[in-house]
Short mmCIF file of C-alpha atoms in Angstrom, two decimals:
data_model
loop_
_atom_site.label_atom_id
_atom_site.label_comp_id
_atom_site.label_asym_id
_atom_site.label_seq_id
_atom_site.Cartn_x
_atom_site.Cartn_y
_atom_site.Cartn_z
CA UNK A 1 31.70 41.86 -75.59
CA UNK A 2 32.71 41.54 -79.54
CA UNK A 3 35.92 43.31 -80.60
CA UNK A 4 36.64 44.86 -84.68
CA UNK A 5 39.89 43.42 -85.88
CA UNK A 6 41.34 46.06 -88.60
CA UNK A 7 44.31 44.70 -90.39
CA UNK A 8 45.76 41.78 -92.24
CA UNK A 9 45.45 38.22 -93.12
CA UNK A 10 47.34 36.23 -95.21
CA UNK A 11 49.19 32.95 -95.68
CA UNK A 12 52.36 32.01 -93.93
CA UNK A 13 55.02 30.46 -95.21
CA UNK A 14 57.76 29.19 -92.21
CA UNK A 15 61.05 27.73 -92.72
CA UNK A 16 62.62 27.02 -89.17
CA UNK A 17 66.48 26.76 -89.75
CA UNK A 18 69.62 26.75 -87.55
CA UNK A 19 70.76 29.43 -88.33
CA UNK A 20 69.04 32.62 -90.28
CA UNK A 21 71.52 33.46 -93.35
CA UNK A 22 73.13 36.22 -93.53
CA UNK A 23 73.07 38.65 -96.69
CA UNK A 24 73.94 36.63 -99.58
CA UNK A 25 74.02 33.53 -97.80
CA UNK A 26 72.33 30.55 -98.44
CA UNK A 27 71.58 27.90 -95.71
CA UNK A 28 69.99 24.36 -95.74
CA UNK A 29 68.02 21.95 -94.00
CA UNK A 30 65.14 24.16 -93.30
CA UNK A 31 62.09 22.81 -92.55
CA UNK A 32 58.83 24.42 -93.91
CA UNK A 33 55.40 25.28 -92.94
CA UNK A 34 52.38 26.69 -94.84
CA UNK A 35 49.67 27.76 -92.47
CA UNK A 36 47.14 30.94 -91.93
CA UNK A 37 48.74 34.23 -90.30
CA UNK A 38 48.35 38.45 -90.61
CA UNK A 39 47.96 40.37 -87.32
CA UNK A 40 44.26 40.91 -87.47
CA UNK A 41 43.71 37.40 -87.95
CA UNK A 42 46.02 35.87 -85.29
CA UNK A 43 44.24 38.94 -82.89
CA UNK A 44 40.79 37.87 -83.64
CA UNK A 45 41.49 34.21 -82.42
CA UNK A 46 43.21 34.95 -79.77
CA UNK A 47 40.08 37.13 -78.31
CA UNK A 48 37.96 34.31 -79.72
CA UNK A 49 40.34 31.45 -77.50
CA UNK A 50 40.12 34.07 -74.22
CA UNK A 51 36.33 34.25 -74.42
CA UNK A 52 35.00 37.11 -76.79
CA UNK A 53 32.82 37.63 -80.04
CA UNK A 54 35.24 38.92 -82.63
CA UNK A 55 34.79 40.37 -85.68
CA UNK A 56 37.08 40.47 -88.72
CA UNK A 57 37.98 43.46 -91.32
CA UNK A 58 40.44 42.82 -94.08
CA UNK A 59 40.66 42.13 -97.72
CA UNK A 60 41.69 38.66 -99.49
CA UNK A 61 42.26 37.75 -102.76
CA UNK A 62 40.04 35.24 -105.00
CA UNK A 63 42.35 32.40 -104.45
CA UNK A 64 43.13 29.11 -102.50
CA UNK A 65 45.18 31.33 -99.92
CA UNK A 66 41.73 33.17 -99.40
CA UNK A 67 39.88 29.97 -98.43
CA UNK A 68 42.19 28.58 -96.01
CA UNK A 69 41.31 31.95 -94.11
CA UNK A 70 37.53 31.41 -94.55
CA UNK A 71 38.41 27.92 -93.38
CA UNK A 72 40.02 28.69 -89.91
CA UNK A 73 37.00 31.46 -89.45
CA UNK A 74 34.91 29.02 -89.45
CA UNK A 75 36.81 26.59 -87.29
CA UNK A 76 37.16 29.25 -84.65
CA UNK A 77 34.32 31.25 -84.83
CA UNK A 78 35.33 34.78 -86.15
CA UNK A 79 32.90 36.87 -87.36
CA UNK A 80 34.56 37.49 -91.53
CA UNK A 81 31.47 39.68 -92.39
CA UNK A 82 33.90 42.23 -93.12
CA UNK A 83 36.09 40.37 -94.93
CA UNK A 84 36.48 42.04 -98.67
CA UNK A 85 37.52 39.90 -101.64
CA UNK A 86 39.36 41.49 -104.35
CA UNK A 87 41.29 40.46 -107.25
CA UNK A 88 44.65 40.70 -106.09
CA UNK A 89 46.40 37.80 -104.57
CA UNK A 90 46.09 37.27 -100.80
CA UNK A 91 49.07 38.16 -98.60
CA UNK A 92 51.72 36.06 -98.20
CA UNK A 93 54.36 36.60 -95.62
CA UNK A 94 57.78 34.46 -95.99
CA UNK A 95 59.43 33.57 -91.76
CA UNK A 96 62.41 32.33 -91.01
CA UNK A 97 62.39 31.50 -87.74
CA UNK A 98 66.34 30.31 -86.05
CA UNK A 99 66.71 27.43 -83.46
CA UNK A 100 66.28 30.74 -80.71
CA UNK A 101 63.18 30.94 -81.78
CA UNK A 102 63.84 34.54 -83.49
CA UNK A 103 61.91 35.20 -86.11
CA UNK A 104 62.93 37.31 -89.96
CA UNK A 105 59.22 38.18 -91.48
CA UNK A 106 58.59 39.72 -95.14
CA UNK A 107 55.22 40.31 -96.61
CA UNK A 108 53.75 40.48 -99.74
CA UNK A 109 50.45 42.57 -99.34
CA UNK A 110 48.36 42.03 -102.40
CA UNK A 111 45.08 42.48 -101.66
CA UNK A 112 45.59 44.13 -98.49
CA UNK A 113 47.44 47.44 -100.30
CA UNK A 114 44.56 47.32 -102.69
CA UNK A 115 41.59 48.11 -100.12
CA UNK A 116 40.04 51.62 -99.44
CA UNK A 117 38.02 53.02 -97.33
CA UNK A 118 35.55 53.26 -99.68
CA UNK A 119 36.04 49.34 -100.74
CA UNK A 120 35.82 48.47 -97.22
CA UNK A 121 33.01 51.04 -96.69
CA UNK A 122 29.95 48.13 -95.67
CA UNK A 123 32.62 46.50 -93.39
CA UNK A 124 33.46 49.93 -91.47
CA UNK A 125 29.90 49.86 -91.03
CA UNK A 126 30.42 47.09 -88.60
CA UNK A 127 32.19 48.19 -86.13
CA UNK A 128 28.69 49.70 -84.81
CA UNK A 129 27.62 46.23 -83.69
CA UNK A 130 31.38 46.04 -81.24
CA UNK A 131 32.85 47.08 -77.66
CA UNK A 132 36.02 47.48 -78.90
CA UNK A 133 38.43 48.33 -82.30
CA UNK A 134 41.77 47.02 -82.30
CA UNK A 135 43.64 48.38 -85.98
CA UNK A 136 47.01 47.23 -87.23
CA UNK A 137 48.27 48.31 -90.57
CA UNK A 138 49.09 45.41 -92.88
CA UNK A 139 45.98 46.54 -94.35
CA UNK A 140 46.40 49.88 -96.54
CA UNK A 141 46.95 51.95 -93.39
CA UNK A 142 44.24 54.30 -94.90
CA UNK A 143 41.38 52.14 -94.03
CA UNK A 144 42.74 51.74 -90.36
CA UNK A 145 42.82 55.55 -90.46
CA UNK A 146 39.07 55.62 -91.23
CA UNK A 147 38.09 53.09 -88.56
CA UNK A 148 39.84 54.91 -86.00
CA UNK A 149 37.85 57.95 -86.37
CA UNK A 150 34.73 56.23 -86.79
CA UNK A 151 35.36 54.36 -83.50
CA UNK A 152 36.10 57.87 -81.67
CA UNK A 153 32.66 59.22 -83.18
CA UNK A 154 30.92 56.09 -81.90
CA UNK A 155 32.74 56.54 -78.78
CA UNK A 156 34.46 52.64 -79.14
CA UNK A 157 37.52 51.84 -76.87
CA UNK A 158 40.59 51.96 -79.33
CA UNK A 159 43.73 50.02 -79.53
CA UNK A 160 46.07 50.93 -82.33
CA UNK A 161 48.94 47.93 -82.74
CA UNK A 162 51.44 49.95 -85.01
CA UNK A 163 52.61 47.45 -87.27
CA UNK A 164 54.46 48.43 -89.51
CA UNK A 165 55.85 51.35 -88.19
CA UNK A 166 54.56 54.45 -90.57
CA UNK A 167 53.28 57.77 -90.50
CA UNK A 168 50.11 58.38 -88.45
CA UNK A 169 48.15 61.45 -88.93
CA UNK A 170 47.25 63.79 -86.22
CA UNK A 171 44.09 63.84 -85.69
CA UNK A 172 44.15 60.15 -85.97
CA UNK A 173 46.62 59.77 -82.90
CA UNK A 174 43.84 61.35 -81.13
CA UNK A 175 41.61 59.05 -81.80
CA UNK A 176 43.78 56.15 -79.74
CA UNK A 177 42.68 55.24 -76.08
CA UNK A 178 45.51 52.43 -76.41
CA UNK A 179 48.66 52.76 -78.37
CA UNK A 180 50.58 49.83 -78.49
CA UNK A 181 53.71 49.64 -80.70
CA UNK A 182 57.13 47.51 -80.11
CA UNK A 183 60.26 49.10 -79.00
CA UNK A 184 61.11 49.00 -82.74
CA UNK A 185 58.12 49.80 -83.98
CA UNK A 186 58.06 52.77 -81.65
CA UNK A 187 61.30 54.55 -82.20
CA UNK A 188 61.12 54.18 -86.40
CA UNK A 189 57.43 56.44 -85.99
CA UNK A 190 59.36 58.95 -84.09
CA UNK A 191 61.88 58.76 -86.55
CA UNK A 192 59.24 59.36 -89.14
CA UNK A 193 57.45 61.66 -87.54
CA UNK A 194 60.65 63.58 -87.26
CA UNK A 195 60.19 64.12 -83.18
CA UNK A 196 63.69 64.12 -82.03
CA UNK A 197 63.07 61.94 -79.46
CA UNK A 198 64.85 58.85 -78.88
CA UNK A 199 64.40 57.34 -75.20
CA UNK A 200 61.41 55.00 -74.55
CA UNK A 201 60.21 57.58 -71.88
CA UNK A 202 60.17 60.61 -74.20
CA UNK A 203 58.95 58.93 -77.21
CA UNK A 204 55.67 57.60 -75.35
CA UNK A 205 55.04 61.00 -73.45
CA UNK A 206 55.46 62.69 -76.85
CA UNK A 207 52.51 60.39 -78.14
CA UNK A 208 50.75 61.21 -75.66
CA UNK A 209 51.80 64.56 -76.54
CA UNK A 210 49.94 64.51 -79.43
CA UNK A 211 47.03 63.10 -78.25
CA UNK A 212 47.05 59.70 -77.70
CA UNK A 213 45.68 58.62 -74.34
CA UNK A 214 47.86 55.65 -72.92
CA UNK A 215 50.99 54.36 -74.79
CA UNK A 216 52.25 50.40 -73.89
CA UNK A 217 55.79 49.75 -75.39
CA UNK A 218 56.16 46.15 -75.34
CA UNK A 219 60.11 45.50 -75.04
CA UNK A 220 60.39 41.72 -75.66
CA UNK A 221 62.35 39.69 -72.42
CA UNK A 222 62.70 43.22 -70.76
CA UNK A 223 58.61 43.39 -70.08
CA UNK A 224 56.45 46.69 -71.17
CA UNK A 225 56.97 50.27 -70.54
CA UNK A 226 53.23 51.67 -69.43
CA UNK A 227 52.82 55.65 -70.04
CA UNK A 228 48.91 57.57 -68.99
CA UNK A 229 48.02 60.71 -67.83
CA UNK A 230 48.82 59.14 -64.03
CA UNK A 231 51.64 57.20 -64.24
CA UNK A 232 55.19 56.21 -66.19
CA UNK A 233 56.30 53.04 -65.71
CA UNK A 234 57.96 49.20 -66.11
CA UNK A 235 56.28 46.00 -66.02
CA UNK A 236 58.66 43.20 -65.87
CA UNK A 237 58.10 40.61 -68.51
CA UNK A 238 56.44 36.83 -67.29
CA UNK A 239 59.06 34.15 -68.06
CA UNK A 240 58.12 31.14 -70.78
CA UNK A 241 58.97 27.94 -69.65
CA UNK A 242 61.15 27.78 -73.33
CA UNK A 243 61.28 29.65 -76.36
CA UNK A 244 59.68 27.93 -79.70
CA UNK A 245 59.05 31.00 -81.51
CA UNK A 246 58.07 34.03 -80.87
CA UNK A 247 56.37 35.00 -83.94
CA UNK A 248 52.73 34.98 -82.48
CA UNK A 249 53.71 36.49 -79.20
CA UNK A 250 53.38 40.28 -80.30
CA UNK A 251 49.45 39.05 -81.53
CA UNK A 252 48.81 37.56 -79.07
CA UNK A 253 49.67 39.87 -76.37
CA UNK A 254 47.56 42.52 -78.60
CA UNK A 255 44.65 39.89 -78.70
CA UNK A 256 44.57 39.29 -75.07
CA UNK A 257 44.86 43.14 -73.95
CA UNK A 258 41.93 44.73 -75.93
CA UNK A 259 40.51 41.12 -74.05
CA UNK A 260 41.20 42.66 -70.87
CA UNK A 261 40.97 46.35 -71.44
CA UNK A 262 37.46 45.96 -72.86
CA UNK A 263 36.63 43.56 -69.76
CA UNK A 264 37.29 46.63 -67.28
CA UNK A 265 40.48 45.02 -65.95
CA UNK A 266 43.08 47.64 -63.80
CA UNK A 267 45.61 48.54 -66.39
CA UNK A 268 48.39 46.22 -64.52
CA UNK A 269 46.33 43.77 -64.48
CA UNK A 270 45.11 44.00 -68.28
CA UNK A 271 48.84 43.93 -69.15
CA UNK A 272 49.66 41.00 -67.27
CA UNK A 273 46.90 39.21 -68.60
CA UNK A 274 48.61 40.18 -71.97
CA UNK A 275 51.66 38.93 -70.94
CA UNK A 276 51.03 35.94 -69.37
CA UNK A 277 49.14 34.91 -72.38
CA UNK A 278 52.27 35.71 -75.12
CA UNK A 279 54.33 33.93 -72.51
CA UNK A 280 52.48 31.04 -73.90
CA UNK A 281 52.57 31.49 -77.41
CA UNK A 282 56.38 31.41 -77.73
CA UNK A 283 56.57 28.17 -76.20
CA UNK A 284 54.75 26.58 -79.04
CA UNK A 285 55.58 26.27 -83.30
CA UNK A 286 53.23 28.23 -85.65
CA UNK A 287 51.24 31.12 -84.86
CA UNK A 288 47.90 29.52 -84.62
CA UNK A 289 48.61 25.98 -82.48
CA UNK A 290 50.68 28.36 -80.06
CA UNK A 291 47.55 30.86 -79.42
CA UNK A 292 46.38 30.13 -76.04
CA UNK A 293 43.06 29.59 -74.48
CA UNK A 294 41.56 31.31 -71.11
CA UNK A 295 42.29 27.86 -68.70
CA UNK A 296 46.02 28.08 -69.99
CA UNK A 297 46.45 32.03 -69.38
CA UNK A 298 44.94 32.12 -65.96
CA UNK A 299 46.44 29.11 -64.81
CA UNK A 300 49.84 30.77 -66.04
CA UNK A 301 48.78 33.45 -64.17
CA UNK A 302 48.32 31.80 -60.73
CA UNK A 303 51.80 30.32 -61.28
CA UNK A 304 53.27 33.49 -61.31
CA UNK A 305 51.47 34.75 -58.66
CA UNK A 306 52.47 32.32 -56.31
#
């Protein structure tokens, strides 16, 4: 099985402090790390780490931030065919991440804003050769737009991980087998979208109101709220052993579903998969060192089920 990641990379810059600082504080004795990061990215090994072909779609600049992306591709094995180079910078996102393990993240896209459709045109193309199409939207949400409907045409399994929160078009929602935002995430689009709708319940039945197939609300320590055509309900979240950091657990609990989704697991089971695997990541510093492989997330999983 290979899997499309549409979406973002870019460098990350982490400063773990005590304390985050408050507005117009300042606070000292962080300590910093540079390293690679952007959801698609982050997604793409994960999938890679659990098993699966992955392939890449994003834009980078023409820079030393660029290469150490080409770098870990190469390292783990992701497909960057449809990796675009343009002449804005590469993204960098700026983390602060407090001794909870909470994490503050704020981007600067570059090159990501920059790409179109029709930039990104020969890397749409690709998603042809995959199973399954997994779109966030660091990248110019326009081009994730474009893959979405492409995938429905080619009849591709779809997972749409909406982040950042924005407007999504119609006839794009109906495009999405798997929507998959954050309890955030999830009530700012209804905001947006001006639905009127503020409970987890009726915000994912009004998705699916609109045409989007299955809706999974991840809700941090509280679990996942799971809404289809059959069924409404709660999944209780897996416990970490201890909290690092959690910024890699939303990718890789994205990573590891289309995983299991595209594998034909039962929906419980896909999630859990999911779950057990981000219950990993946040045990571990930096996004890519925490990403867990298949030995760790099953044997996780036959702890829990014990």
């Amino acid at each position: 099985m290979k899997i499309a990641f549409v979406g973002g990379f870019g460098v990350a810059e982490t400063m773990r402090v005590d304390v985050a600082p408050g507005p117009g504080e300042t606070v000292t004795g962080g300590v910093l790390a540079v390293g690679p990061g952007g959801k698609a990215s982050n997604q793409a090994v994960q999938a890679l780490r659990l098993g699966e072909e992955a392939l890449l779609i994003s834009a980078v600049g023409r820079d030393s931030a660029a290469q150490i992306g080409r770098d870990l591709w190469v390292a783990e094995g992701v497909d960057d065919r449809g990796v675009i180079s343009l002449d804005e910078s590469t993204m960098v996102g700026f983390i602060i991440v407090d001794s909870q393990g909470e994490n503050r993240i704020s981007l600067a896209p570059g090159a990501l804003d920059s790409a179109t459709p029709y930039s990104c045109a020969s890397a749409l193309d690709l998603i042809g050769e995959c199973d399954v199409v997994v779109v966030s939207f660091e990248l110019n949400p326009a081009v994730g737009f474009e893959a979405l409907r492409r995938s429905r045409d080619a009849g591709k399994l779809t997972v749409c991980n909406t982040a950042p929160a924005i407007e999504i078009p119609e006839d794009v929602l109906s495009c999405i087998d798997y929507l998959v935002p954050n309890e955030s995430e999830a009530r700012a689009i209804a905001e947006i979208m001006g639905w009127g709708v503020d409970s987890i319940e009726s915000i994912a039945e009004t998705f699916r109101a609109h045409g989007v197939r299955n809706v999974i609300i991840t809700l941090g320590g509280e679990g996942v709220f799971f809404c289809s055509e059959k069924e409404a309900s709660r999944l209780g979240s897996l416990t970490p052993s201890q909290v690092v950091d959690t910024t890699g657990a939303g990718d890789s609990f994205i990573g590891a579903l289309a995983v299991s989704i595209g594998s034909g697991r039962e929906i419980h089971d896909a999630i859990r998969f999911a779950m057990a695997a981000a219950s990993l990541a946040v045990e571990q510093q930096e996004v890519i060192p925490s990403l867990p492989r298949l030995s760790r997330v099953e044997a996780r999983l036959a702890e829990v089920m014990v």
